[in-house]
Every structure is written in structure tokens, then in C-alpha cells.
Tab-separated table of C-alpha atoms in Angstrom:
chain	number	residue	atom	x	y	z
A	9	MET	CA	-7.897	18.843	-26.688
A	10	ILE	CA	-6.086	16.081	-28.839
A	11	GLU	CA	-3.649	13.559	-26.248
A	12	LYS	CA	-0.218	12.657	-27.340
A	13	ALA	CA	-0.150	8.627	-27.889
A	14	GLY	CA	1.060	7.584	-24.549
A	15	THR	CA	-0.745	10.090	-22.190
A	16	GLY	CA	-3.124	7.996	-20.879
A	17	GLU	CA	-0.472	5.656	-19.146
A	18	ARG	CA	1.332	8.988	-18.032
A	19	VAL	CA	-1.664	10.552	-16.246
A	20	TYR	CA	-2.581	6.981	-15.037
A	21	LEU	CA	0.728	6.848	-13.398
A	22	ALA	CA	0.801	10.665	-12.339
A	23	ILE	CA	-2.397	10.313	-10.557
A	24	LYS	CA	-1.823	6.980	-8.732
A	25	THR	CA	1.322	8.300	-7.265
A	26	PHE	CA	-0.450	11.898	-5.944
A	27	LEU	CA	-3.715	10.180	-4.817
A	28	LEU	CA	-1.825	7.470	-2.925
A	29	ALA	CA	1.775	8.709	-1.630
A	30	GLU	CA	1.078	12.473	-1.855
A	31	SER	CA	-2.307	13.450	-1.160
A	32	ASP	CA	-4.184	13.824	2.486
A	33	TYR	CA	-7.718	12.649	1.121
A	34	ARG	CA	-9.707	11.138	3.870
A	35	PRO	CA	-11.485	7.667	3.408
A	36	GLY	CA	-14.801	8.246	1.417
A	37	GLU	CA	-13.984	11.466	0.755
A	38	ARG	CA	-14.802	12.620	-3.190
A	39	VAL	CA	-11.935	13.148	-5.551
A	40	ASP	CA	-11.483	16.572	-7.382
A	41	ILE	CA	-11.724	15.720	-10.888
A	42	GLY	CA	-10.773	19.471	-12.341
A	43	ASP	CA	-7.954	19.738	-9.456
A	44	LEU	CA	-6.442	16.449	-10.716
A	45	SER	CA	-6.628	17.727	-14.512
A	46	ARG	CA	-4.813	20.850	-13.570
A	47	ARG	CA	-1.830	19.182	-11.688
A	48	VAL	CA	-1.302	16.365	-14.534
A	49	GLY	CA	-1.930	19.076	-17.282
A	50	ALA	CA	-4.343	16.683	-19.392
A	51	SER	CA	-8.097	16.600	-20.106
A	52	ALA	CA	-10.857	15.064	-18.364
A	53	SER	CA	-11.245	12.140	-20.197
A	54	PRO	CA	-7.785	10.778	-19.827
A	55	VAL	CA	-8.584	11.575	-16.115
A	56	ARG	CA	-11.282	9.718	-15.574
A	57	ALA	CA	-10.138	6.848	-17.505
A	58	ALA	CA	-7.110	6.508	-14.795
A	59	LEU	CA	-9.497	6.915	-12.165
A	60	HIS	CA	-11.784	4.138	-13.710
A	61	ARG	CA	-8.663	1.856	-13.786
A	62	MET	CA	-8.351	2.721	-10.129
A	63	ALA	CA	-11.340	1.627	-9.415
A	64	GLY	CA	-10.985	-1.291	-10.937
A	65	GLU	CA	-7.866	-2.184	-8.678
A	66	ARG	CA	-10.164	-1.308	-5.803
A	67	LEU	CA	-8.477	1.976	-4.884
A	68	LEU	CA	-11.320	3.893	-5.669
A	69	VAL	CA	-15.214	3.655	-5.712
A	70	SER	CA	-16.884	4.629	-8.737
A	71	HIS	CA	-19.951	6.602	-8.743
A	72	GLN	CA	-21.760	5.619	-11.841
A	73	GLY	CA	-21.415	8.782	-13.262
A	74	GLU	CA	-20.928	10.756	-10.376
A	75	GLY	CA	-17.412	10.661	-9.597
A	76	PHE	CA	-15.140	8.684	-7.637
A	77	SER	CA	-14.293	8.408	-3.999
A	78	PHE	CA	-11.968	6.936	-1.560
A	79	PRO	CA	-12.997	3.299	-0.572
A	80	ARG	CA	-14.463	4.211	3.404
A	81	LEU	CA	-12.189	2.451	5.893
A	82	SER	CA	-13.231	0.162	8.992
A	83	GLU	CA	-11.713	-1.926	11.554
A	84	PRO	CA	-12.733	-5.220	10.273
A	85	ALA	CA	-11.710	-4.235	6.774
A	86	LEU	CA	-8.046	-3.166	7.360
A	87	SER	CA	-8.007	-6.581	9.726
A	88	ASP	CA	-8.779	-8.478	6.793
A	89	LEU	CA	-6.332	-6.570	4.480
A	90	TYR	CA	-3.031	-6.957	6.675
A	91	GLN	CA	-3.928	-10.694	7.075
A	92	TRP	CA	-4.255	-11.367	3.542
A	93	ASN	CA	-1.148	-9.591	3.077
A	94	ALA	CA	0.519	-11.776	6.044
A	95	ALA	CA	-1.012	-15.082	4.615
A	96	LEU	CA	0.472	-14.248	0.608
A	97	LEU	CA	3.810	-13.453	1.800
A	98	VAL	CA	4.040	-16.557	4.425
A	99	ASN	CA	2.275	-19.216	2.060
A	100	ALA	CA	4.977	-17.524	-0.665
A	101	LEU	CA	8.177	-18.259	1.543
A	102	ARG	CA	6.868	-22.103	2.254
A	103	ALA	CA	5.841	-22.539	-1.534
A	104	GLY	CA	9.318	-21.371	-2.792
A	105	PRO	CA	11.919	-23.444	-4.195
A	106	ALA	CA	14.541	-24.573	-1.866
A	107	ARG	CA	16.950	-22.469	-2.545
A	108	ALA	CA	18.746	-18.966	-1.284
A	109	LEU	CA	16.731	-15.824	-1.290
A	110	PRO	CA	17.576	-13.759	-3.657
A	111	PRO	CA	20.074	-10.426	-2.806
A	112	ALA	CA	17.910	-7.648	-1.124
A	113	PRO	CA	16.832	-4.743	-3.289
A	114	GLU	CA	19.198	-1.790	-2.645
A	115	ILE	CA	16.763	1.058	-2.022
A	116	ALA	CA	17.617	4.513	0.027
A	117	VAL	CA	17.089	4.450	4.009
A	118	SER	CA	15.447	7.642	3.416
A	119	ALA	CA	12.210	5.879	1.503
A	120	PRO	CA	11.674	2.996	4.129
A	121	LEU	CA	8.073	2.693	2.570
A	122	ALA	CA	9.632	2.073	-0.956
A	123	ARG	CA	12.073	-0.552	0.406
A	124	LEU	CA	9.610	-2.134	2.621
A	125	GLU	CA	7.364	-2.713	-0.652
A	126	ALA	CA	10.133	-3.687	-2.367
A	127	LEU	CA	10.858	-6.490	-0.094
A	128	PHE	CA	7.351	-7.547	0.208
A	129	ALA	CA	7.832	-7.878	-3.640
A	130	VAL	CA	11.145	-9.883	-3.496
A	131	LEU	CA	9.051	-12.487	-1.245
A	132	ALA	CA	5.960	-12.997	-3.315
A	133	ALA	CA	8.289	-13.724	-6.136
A	134	GLN	CA	9.870	-16.586	-3.939
A	135	SER	CA	6.543	-18.321	-4.860
A	136	ASP	CA	7.087	-18.617	-8.522
A	137	ASN	CA	3.401	-17.863	-9.062
A	138	VAL	CA	2.747	-14.809	-10.786
A	139	GLU	CA	-0.919	-14.535	-9.032
A	140	VAL	CA	0.964	-14.050	-5.835
A	141	GLU	CA	2.965	-11.783	-7.375
A	142	TRP	CA	0.390	-9.291	-8.625
A	143	ALA	CA	-1.954	-10.163	-5.120
A	144	VAL	CA	0.847	-8.968	-2.959
A	145	ALA	CA	1.673	-5.422	-5.660
A	146	GLY	CA	-2.081	-4.819	-4.962
A	147	VAL	CA	-1.942	-5.284	-1.589
A	148	SER	CA	0.725	-3.011	-1.553
A	149	ASP	CA	-1.087	-0.132	-3.362
A	150	ARG	CA	-4.360	-0.436	-1.501
A	151	LEU	CA	-2.050	-0.362	1.785
A	152	ARG	CA	0.477	2.493	0.533
A	153	ARG	CA	-1.798	5.227	2.649
A	154	VAL	CA	-2.376	3.527	5.463
A	155	ARG	CA	1.484	2.698	5.361
A	156	ARG	CA	1.935	6.256	4.801
A	157	ALA	CA	0.226	6.727	8.630
A	158	GLU	CA	1.814	3.638	10.020
A	159	ILE	CA	4.955	5.909	9.828
A	160	VAL	CA	3.533	8.236	12.265
A	161	LEU	CA	2.051	5.867	14.448
A	162	VAL	CA	5.001	3.716	14.351
A	163	PRO	CA	8.017	5.383	15.730
A	164	ASP	CA	10.766	2.738	14.595
A	165	PHE	CA	9.244	1.962	11.463
A	166	GLY	CA	12.513	2.336	9.864
A	167	ASP	CA	14.462	0.358	12.106
A	168	GLU	CA	11.396	-2.723	11.196
A	169	VAL	CA	12.385	-2.426	7.625
A	170	ALA	CA	16.063	-2.110	7.982
A	171	GLU	CA	15.933	-5.559	10.171
A	172	LEU	CA	14.018	-7.117	7.606
A	173	HIS	CA	16.711	-5.918	4.754
A	174	ARG	CA	19.399	-7.457	7.438
A	175	LEU	CA	17.431	-10.566	7.493
A	176	PHE	CA	17.460	-10.988	3.748
A	177	GLY	CA	21.048	-10.354	3.708
A	178	ASP	CA	21.235	-13.126	5.844
A	179	GLY	CA	19.362	-15.622	4.074
A	180	ASP	CA	17.176	-17.192	6.722
A	181	SER	CA	13.710	-17.787	5.804
A	182	GLY	CA	12.767	-18.983	9.162
A	183	ALA	CA	14.248	-15.835	10.659
A	184	ILE	CA	12.019	-13.832	7.765
A	185	ARG	CA	8.868	-15.411	8.264
A	186	THR	CA	9.166	-14.985	12.125
A	187	THR	CA	9.923	-11.203	11.672
A	188	MET	CA	6.737	-11.042	9.216
A	189	VAL	CA	4.614	-12.559	11.428
A	190	ALA	CA	5.728	-10.114	13.996
A	191	TYR	CA	5.376	-7.165	11.971
A	192	HIS	CA	2.010	-7.892	11.023
A	193	ARG	CA	0.338	-8.928	14.322
A	194	ARG	CA	1.858	-5.628	15.496
A	195	ARG	CA	-0.106	-3.681	12.823
A	196	LEU	CA	-3.445	-5.700	13.787
A	197	ARG	CA	-2.999	-4.591	17.346
A	198	LEU	CA	-2.422	-0.996	15.931
A	199	VAL	CA	-5.738	-0.906	13.654
A	200	PRO	CA	-8.087	0.873	15.647
A	201	THR	CA	-5.437	4.052	16.128
A	202	LEU	CA	-4.659	3.670	12.273
A	203	VAL	CA	-8.415	3.679	11.127
A	204	ARG	CA	-9.122	6.796	13.759
A	205	HIS	CA	-5.404	8.842	12.246
A	206	MET	CA	-6.837	8.235	8.823
A	207	HIS	CA	-10.329	9.661	9.117
A	208	GLY	CA	-8.480	12.796	11.418
A	209	LEU	CA	-9.574	11.332	14.400
A	210	ALA	CA	-6.369	10.960	16.032
A	211	ASP	CA	-6.455	12.658	19.712
A	212	ARG	CA	-3.998	10.571	21.082
A	213	GLU	CA	-0.570	8.812	20.553
A	214	PRO	CA	-0.765	4.502	20.529
A	215	ARG	CA	-0.380	2.766	23.138
């Protein structure tokens, strides 16, 4: 089968969107390459190339010729990821030039997760450092499946995002920083419940 020009990028984006935003794989589970090939309408070669690319981004784990799996998830690892995200965003605000924040991106209210990631991207851009922007984008990718669990476990997830969006409108960097810290502290308290939920072990509502 001869792949058309641009197939690699199309396959990569389709697979990445499915695996991170739609699939119900558990941490540590192997990815079904045949299913992905049928899903995106491509041969195994571009599918494997896409999965290798995702492994390089630490979104998957490559098993040296034996396929790919999702990374295992532990409480310390998830806590570290949340703390890294918080440090990147808070430092971006502190390091940014003394100017008003850019307008908050307009994203549909029905997509709170997309809005949250867009707001984080704008905060990262405040650093005027492309490495920080790439780092925040990478963390958002690695946390996307966990944030899907947050939507289930945090009843006011949408309200949190709406409040952050409102603070952008006010242009108050101090208030945004305070809200960002509170947001991440809440996630850190929720880490044990999130990990159990991701592994299919949730047997009670979070306190």
C-alpha cells in the first residue's frame, strides 16, 4: 500500500487524538496496532511511526519490537507532573514582561478541557520563552487522559475553568497566580483518587 504525501502527519494526529482524548485504555495496557490501522485507514507502517513519535513524547512506552503501551501511573509520578506544570506556569507569569495579559482565547463553554489547555498555553506564552511553551504543551498532552478523569471526579471543573477565564479578562496576574496555585494544590490532594480511577479501581466518590 502506497501512502499519500502527508499521510504520516494525518495518521499521527488522528491516533494521538483518539488515544489521548477518546480511548479508554488503562495505564500499562498495550495498544492494539491493528485496531488503530483500521480506525485511521492506514497501513501498519505510518501507525507504528506515529506510535514511535508518541513514545518519544513520553505519551507511550515502546517495548523494542513488541509493541507499545500506555505508561504506568503512580501517585509520586502524577504528583511530580502536577507540580512541574504549576512551576512552569507560575514562573512564566513571574518572568513575563510587565504588560497586560493577552485576551483570553474564545473556546466553547462545552469544552472546558480544551479551554483549560488553551489558557495554560497563553500563560506559558507570557514567559517569552519557546522552551517553556513547548514544556507546557507537553505536560498538557501527558495529563490529558488524567484531566478527563478530573472532569468526572471534580464536580465544579467547568466552574474552575470559567473563573480562570474571567480572571484573564480582568488582567490581574496576581489573582491568576493565586488561582493557579489553588488549582494545583487541589489536584495534588486528589492524586490517590485519580490514580485509582485511571486504573479502574474507583469504588467511592472523592472526599
